[in-house]
Coordinates of C-alpha atoms and ligand atoms in Angstrom, one line a residue:
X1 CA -19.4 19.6 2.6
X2 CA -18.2 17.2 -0.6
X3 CA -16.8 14.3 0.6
X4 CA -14.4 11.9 -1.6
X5 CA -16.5 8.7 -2.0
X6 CA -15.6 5.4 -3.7
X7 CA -17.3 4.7 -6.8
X8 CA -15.7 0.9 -7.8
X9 CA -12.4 -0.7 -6.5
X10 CA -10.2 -3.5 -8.5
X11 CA -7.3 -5.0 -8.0
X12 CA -4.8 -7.3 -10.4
X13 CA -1.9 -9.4 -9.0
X14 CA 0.2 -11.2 -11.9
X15 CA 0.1 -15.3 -12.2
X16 CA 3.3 -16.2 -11.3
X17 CA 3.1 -17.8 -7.9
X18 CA 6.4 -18.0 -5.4
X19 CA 5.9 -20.2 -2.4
X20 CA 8.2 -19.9 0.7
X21 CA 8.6 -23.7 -0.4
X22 CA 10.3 -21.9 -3.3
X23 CA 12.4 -19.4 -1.3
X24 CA 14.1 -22.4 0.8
X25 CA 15.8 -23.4 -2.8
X26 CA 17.3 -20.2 -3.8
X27 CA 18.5 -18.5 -0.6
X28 CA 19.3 -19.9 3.1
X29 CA 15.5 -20.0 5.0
X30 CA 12.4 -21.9 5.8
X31 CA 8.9 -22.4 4.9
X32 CA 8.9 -22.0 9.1
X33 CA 11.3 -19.4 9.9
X34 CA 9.2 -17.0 6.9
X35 CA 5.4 -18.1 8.3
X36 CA 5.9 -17.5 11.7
X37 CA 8.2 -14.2 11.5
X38 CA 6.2 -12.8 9.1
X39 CA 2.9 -14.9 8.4
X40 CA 3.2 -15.0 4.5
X41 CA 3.0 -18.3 2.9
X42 CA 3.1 -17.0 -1.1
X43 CA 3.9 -13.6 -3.1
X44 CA 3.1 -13.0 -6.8
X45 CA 5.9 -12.0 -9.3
X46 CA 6.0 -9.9 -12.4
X47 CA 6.7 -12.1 -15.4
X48 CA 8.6 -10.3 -18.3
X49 CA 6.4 -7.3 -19.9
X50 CA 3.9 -7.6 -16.5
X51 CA 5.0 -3.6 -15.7
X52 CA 3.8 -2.2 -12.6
X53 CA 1.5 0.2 -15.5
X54 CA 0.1 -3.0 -16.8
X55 CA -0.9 -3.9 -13.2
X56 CA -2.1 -1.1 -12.4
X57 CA -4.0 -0.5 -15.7
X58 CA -5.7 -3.8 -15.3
X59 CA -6.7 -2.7 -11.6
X60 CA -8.0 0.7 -12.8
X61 CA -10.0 -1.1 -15.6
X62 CA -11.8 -3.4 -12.8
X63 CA -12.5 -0.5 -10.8
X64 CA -13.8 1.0 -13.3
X65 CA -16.4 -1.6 -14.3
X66 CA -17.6 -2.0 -10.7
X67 CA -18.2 2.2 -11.3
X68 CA -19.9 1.4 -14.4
X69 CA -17.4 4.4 -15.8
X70 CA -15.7 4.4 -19.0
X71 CA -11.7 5.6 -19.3
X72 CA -12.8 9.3 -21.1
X73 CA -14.8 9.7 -17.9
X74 CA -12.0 10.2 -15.8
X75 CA -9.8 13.5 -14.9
X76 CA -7.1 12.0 -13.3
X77 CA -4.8 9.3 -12.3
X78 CA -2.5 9.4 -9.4
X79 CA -0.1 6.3 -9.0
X80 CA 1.1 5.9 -5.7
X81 CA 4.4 3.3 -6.3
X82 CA 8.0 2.9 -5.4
X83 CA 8.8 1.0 -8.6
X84 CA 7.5 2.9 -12.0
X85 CA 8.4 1.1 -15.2
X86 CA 10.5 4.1 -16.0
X87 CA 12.6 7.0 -14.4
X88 CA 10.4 9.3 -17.3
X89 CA 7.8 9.0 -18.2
X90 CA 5.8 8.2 -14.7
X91 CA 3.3 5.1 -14.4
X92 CA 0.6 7.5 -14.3
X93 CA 1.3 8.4 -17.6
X94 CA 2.0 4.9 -19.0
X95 CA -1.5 4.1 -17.6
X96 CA -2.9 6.9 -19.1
X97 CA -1.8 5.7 -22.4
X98 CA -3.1 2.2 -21.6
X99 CA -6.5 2.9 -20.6
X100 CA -6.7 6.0 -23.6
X101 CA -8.0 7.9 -20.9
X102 CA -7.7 11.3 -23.0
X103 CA -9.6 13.4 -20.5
X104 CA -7.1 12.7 -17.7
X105 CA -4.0 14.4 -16.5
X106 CA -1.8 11.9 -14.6
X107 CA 0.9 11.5 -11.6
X108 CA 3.0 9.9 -9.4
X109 CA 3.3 10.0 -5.8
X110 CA 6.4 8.4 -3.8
X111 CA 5.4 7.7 -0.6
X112 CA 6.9 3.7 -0.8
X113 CA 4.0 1.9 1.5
X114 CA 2.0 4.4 2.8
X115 CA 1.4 5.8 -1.0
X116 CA -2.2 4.5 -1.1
X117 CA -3.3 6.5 1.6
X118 CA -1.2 9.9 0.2
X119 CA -2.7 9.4 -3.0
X120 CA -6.3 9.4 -1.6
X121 CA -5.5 12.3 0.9
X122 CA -4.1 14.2 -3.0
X123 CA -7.0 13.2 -4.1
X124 CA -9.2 14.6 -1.7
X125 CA -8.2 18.0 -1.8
X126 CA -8.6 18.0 -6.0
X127 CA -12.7 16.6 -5.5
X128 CA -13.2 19.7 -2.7
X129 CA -13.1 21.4 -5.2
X130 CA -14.7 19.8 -8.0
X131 CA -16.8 17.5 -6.6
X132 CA -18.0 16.2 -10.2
X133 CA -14.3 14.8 -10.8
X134 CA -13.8 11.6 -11.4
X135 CA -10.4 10.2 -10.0
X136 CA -8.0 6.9 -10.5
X137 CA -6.3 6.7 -7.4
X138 CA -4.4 3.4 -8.0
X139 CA -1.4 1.7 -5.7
X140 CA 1.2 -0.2 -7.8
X141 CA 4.2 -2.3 -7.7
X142 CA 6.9 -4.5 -9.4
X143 CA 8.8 -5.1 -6.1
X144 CA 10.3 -8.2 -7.3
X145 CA 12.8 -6.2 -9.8
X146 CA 14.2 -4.1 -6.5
X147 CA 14.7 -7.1 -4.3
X148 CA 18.2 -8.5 -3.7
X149 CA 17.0 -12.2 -4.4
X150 CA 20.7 -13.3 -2.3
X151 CA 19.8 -11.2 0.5
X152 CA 17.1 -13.2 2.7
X153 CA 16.2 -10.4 4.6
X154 CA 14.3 -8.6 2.2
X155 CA 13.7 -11.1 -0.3
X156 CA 10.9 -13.5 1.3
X157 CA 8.8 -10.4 2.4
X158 CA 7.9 -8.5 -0.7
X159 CA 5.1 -9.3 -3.7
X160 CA 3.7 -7.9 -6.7
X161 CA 0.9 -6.5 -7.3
X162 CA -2.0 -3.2 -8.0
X163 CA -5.1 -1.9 -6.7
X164 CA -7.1 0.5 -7.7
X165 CA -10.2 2.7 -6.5
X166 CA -12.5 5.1 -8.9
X167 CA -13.2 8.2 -6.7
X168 CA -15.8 10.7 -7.1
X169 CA -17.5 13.8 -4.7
X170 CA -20.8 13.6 -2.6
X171 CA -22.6 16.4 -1.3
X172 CA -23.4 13.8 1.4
X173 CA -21.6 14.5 4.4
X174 CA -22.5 11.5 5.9
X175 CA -20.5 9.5 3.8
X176 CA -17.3 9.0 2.0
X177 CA -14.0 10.2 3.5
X178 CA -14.4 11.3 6.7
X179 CA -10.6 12.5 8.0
X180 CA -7.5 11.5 6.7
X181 CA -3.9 12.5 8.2
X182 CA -0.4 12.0 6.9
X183 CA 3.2 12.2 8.9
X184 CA 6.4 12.0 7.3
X185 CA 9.7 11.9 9.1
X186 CA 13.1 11.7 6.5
X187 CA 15.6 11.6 9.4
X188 CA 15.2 8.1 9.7
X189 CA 15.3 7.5 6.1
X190 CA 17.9 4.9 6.4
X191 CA 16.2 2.6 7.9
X192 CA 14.6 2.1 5.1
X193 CA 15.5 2.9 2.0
X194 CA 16.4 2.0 -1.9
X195 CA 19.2 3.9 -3.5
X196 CA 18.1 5.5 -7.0
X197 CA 19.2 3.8 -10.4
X198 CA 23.0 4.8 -11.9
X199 CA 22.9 8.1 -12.2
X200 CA 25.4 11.2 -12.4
X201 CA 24.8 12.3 -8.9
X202 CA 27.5 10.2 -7.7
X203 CA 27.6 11.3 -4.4
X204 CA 24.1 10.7 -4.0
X205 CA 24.7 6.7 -3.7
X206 CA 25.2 5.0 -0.3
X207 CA 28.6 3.6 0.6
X208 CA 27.6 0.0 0.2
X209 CA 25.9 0.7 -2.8
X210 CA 25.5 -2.7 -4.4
X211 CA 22.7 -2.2 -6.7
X212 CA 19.6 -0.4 -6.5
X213 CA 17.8 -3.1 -4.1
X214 CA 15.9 -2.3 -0.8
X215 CA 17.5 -2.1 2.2
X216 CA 15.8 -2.5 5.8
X217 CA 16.8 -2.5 9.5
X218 CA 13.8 -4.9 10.2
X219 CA 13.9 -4.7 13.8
X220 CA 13.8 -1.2 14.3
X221 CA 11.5 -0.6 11.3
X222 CA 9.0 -3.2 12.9
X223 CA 8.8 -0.7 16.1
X224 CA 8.4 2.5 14.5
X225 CA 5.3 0.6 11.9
X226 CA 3.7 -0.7 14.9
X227 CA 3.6 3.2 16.7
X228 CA 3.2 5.1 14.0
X229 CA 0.0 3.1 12.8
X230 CA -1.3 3.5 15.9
X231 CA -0.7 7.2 16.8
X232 CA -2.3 8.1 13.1
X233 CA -5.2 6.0 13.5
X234 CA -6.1 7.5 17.1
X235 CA -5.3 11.0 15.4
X236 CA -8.5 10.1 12.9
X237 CA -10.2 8.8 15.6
X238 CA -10.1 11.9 18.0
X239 CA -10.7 14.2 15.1
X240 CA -13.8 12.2 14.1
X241 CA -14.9 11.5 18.0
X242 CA -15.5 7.7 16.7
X243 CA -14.6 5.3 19.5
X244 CA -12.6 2.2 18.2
X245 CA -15.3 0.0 19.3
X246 CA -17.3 1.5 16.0
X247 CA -15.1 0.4 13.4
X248 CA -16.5 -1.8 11.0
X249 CA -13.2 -3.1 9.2
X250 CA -9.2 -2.0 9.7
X251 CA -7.6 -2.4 6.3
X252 CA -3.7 -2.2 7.0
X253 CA -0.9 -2.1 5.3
X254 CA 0.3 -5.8 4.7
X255 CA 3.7 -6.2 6.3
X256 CA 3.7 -8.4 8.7
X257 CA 1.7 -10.5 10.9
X258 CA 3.0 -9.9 13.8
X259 CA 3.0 -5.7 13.3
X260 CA -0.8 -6.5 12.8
X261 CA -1.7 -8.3 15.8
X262 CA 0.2 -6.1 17.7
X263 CA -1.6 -3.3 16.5
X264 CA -4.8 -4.9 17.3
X265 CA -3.7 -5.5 20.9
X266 CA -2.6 -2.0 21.6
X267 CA -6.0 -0.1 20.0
X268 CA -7.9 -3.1 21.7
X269 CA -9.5 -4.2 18.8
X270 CA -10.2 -8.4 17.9
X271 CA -8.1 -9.9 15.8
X272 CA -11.5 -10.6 13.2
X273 CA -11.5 -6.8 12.7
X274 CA -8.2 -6.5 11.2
X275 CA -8.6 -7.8 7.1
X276 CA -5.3 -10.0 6.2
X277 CA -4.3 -11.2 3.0
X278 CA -0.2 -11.1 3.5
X279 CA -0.3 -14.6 3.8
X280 CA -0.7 -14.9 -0.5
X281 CA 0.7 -11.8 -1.2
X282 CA 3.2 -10.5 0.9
X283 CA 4.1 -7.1 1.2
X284 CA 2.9 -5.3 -1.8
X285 CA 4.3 -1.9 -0.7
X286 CA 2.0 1.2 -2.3
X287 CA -0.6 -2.1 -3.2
X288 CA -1.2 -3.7 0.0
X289 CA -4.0 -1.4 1.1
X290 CA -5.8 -0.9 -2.5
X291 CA -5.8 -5.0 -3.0
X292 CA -6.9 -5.6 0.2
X293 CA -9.8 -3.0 0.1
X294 CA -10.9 -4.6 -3.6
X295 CA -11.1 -7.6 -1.7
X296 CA -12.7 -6.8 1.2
X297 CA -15.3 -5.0 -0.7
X298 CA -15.6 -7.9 -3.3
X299 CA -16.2 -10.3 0.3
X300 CA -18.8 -8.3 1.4
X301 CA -16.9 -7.6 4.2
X302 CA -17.3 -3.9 4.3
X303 CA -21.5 -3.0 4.1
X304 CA -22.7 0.5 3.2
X305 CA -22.7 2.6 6.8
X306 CA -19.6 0.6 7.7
X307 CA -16.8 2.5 9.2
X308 CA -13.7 1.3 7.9
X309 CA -10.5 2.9 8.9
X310 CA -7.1 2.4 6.5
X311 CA -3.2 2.8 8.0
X312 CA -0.3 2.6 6.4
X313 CA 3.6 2.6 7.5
X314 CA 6.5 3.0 5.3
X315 CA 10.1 3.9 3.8
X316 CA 10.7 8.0 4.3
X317 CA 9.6 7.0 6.9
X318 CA 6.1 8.3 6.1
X319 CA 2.5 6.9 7.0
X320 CA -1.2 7.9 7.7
X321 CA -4.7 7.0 8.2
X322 CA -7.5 7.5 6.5
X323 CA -11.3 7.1 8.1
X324 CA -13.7 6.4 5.9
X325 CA -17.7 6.1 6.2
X326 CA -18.8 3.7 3.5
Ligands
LIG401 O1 6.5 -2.2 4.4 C1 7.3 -1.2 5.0 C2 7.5 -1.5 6.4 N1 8.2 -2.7 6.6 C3 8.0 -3.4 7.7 O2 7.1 -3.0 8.4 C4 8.8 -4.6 8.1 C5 9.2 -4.5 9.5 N2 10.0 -5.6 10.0 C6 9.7 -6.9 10.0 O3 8.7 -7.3 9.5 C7 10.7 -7.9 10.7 O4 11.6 -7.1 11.4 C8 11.4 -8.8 9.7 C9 10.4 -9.9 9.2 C10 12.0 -8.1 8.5 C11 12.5 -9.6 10.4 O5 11.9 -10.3 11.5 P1 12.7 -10.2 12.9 O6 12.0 -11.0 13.9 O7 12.8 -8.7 13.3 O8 14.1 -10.8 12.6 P2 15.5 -10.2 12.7 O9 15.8 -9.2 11.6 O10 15.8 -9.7 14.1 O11 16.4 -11.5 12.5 C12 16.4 -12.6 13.4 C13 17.3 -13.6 12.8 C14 18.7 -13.2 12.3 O12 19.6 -14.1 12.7 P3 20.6 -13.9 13.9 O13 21.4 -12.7 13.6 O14 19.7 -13.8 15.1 O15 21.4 -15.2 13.9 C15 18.5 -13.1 10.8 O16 19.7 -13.3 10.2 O17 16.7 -14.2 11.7 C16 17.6 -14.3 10.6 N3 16.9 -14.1 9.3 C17 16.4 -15.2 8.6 N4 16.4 -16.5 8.9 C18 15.8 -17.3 8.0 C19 16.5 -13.0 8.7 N5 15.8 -13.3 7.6 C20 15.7 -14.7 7.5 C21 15.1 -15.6 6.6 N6 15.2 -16.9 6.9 N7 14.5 -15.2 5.5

């Protein structure tokens, strides 16, 4: 059977540093209130001209070097973001153009955090069946232009940022991707949600429409992450018969701290097992997972053999798990 395997990762988070030292000037919180609800200290943000492309083309051209691939070696991009420079053309596209990767046909996927793990699942089903492809499969966001920077409830949990992963087909089946399983669920959309740019469809707006900025209900949106994560991840498990004990690495989406630890307690797994960087980036939506897995992989933390399991949660609501054998 081919299996999607992971060539080179990369991953490019802009300059521009915001501490939570900086938050307590421009809206009513606390470097205390923001560390211990949430465990992030910093979060990177866009300057002007630092497009979510431009992050996520400077992630794909990392990735790429680690693959020792050049741009005209790849046959498509897919952009998992929330936050494309543009209604039209998508960021796939816009990368496509930066990278003059001619060979490549490119697209977005919106699947707001859990678009990393959608986009490798897409993915997957294109390399079974052509195994030579090469693929970009790239998470990528400019959250800092959605946030309502008066409204603290949103504002001091969201970062900038891309990562990135060059993915190819083995006839190994030992390796590579070994399951992967998405869920969706729209009904509770507004729990989470961002209403779309100005547009004619009116109607389409919410009724406290006050700009196109995110809007959570944290508290039940912290539940439904927490569950959700877990029922996916023992859905991989089961399919695979691996027993949790056998994982290697859990790469998570990065929302919060306490989500994570409570996911660790309920699948039984120590704390050392679950990789964190929230703490300097914050939640980087679609690019939590694909910087954290550059990272990881740049550490040394994840070894070939490893079994390393991602999860994702996010606004649709929709999330996954993907089980991968590296
Ligand atoms: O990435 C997609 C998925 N997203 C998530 O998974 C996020 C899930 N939710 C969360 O991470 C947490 O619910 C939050 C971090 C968003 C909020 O933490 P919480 O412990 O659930 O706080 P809360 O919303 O229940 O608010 C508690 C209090 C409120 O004050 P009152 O009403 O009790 O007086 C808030 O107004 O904390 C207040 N508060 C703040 N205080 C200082 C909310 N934000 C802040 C703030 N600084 N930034």
């Amino acid at each position: 059977m081919n299996r999607l395997i992971v060539l080179g990762t990369g991953s490019t988070l802009p300059t521009k540093v915001l501490s939570n030292a900086g938050l307590e000037q421009m809206v009513d919180t606390s470097d205390e209130w923001i560390t211990t609800r949430t465990g992030i200290k910093f979060r990177r943000i866009a300057s002007v001209g630092e497009h979510t492309s431009k992050l996520a083309s400077s992630a794909a051209r990392n990735a790429l070097e680690m693959a020792h691939l050049g741009s005209a070696d790849i046959n498509m991009i897919i952009v998992g973001t929330i936050t494309p420079d543009m209604g039209m053309p998508s960021c796939a596209c816009l990368v496509q153009k930066e990278l003059s990767a001619v060979n490549a046909f490119a697209l977005d996927l919106n699947a707001a955090c859990s678009g990393f793990v959608y986009c490798l699942d897409v993915a997957e089903k294109y390399i079974k069946v052509d195994p030579s492809m090469k693929i970009l499969v790239i998470g990528a966001e400019t959250l800092s232009s959605r946030v309502n920077w008066e409204d603290r409830n949103t504002c001091v949990l969201f970062g900038d940022g891309a990562g990135a992963c060059v993915v190819s087909g083995s006839a190994d089946d030992h390796r590579g991707l070994l399951a992967s399983k998405l869920f969706s669920d729209g009904s509770l959309y507004k729990l989470l949600y961002m209403d779309s740019a100005p547009s004619m469809n009116k109607d389409l707006l919410s009724k406290d429409h006050d700009g196109s900025y995110i809007k959570m209900a944290g508290r039940d949106v912290f539940k439904y992450a927490v569950r959700s994560m877990e029922m996916a991840i023992l859905n991989v498990l089961e399919r695979e018969q691996v027993p949790i004990d056998d994982i290697a690495l859990i790469i998570p989406h990065q929302a919060n701290i306490r989500i994570l630890k409570s996911l660790a307690e309920r699948l039984g797994v120590a704390s050392e097992k679950v990789y964190i960087n929230l703490d300097k980036y914050g939640n980087t939506s679609a690019a939590s997972i694909p910087i954290a897995l550059d990272e990881a992989n740049r550490e040394g933390r994840i070894k070939p053999g490893d079994l390393v399991l991602l999860c994702a949660f996010g606004g649709g609501f929709t999330w996954g798990a993907s089980l991968f054998r590296w």
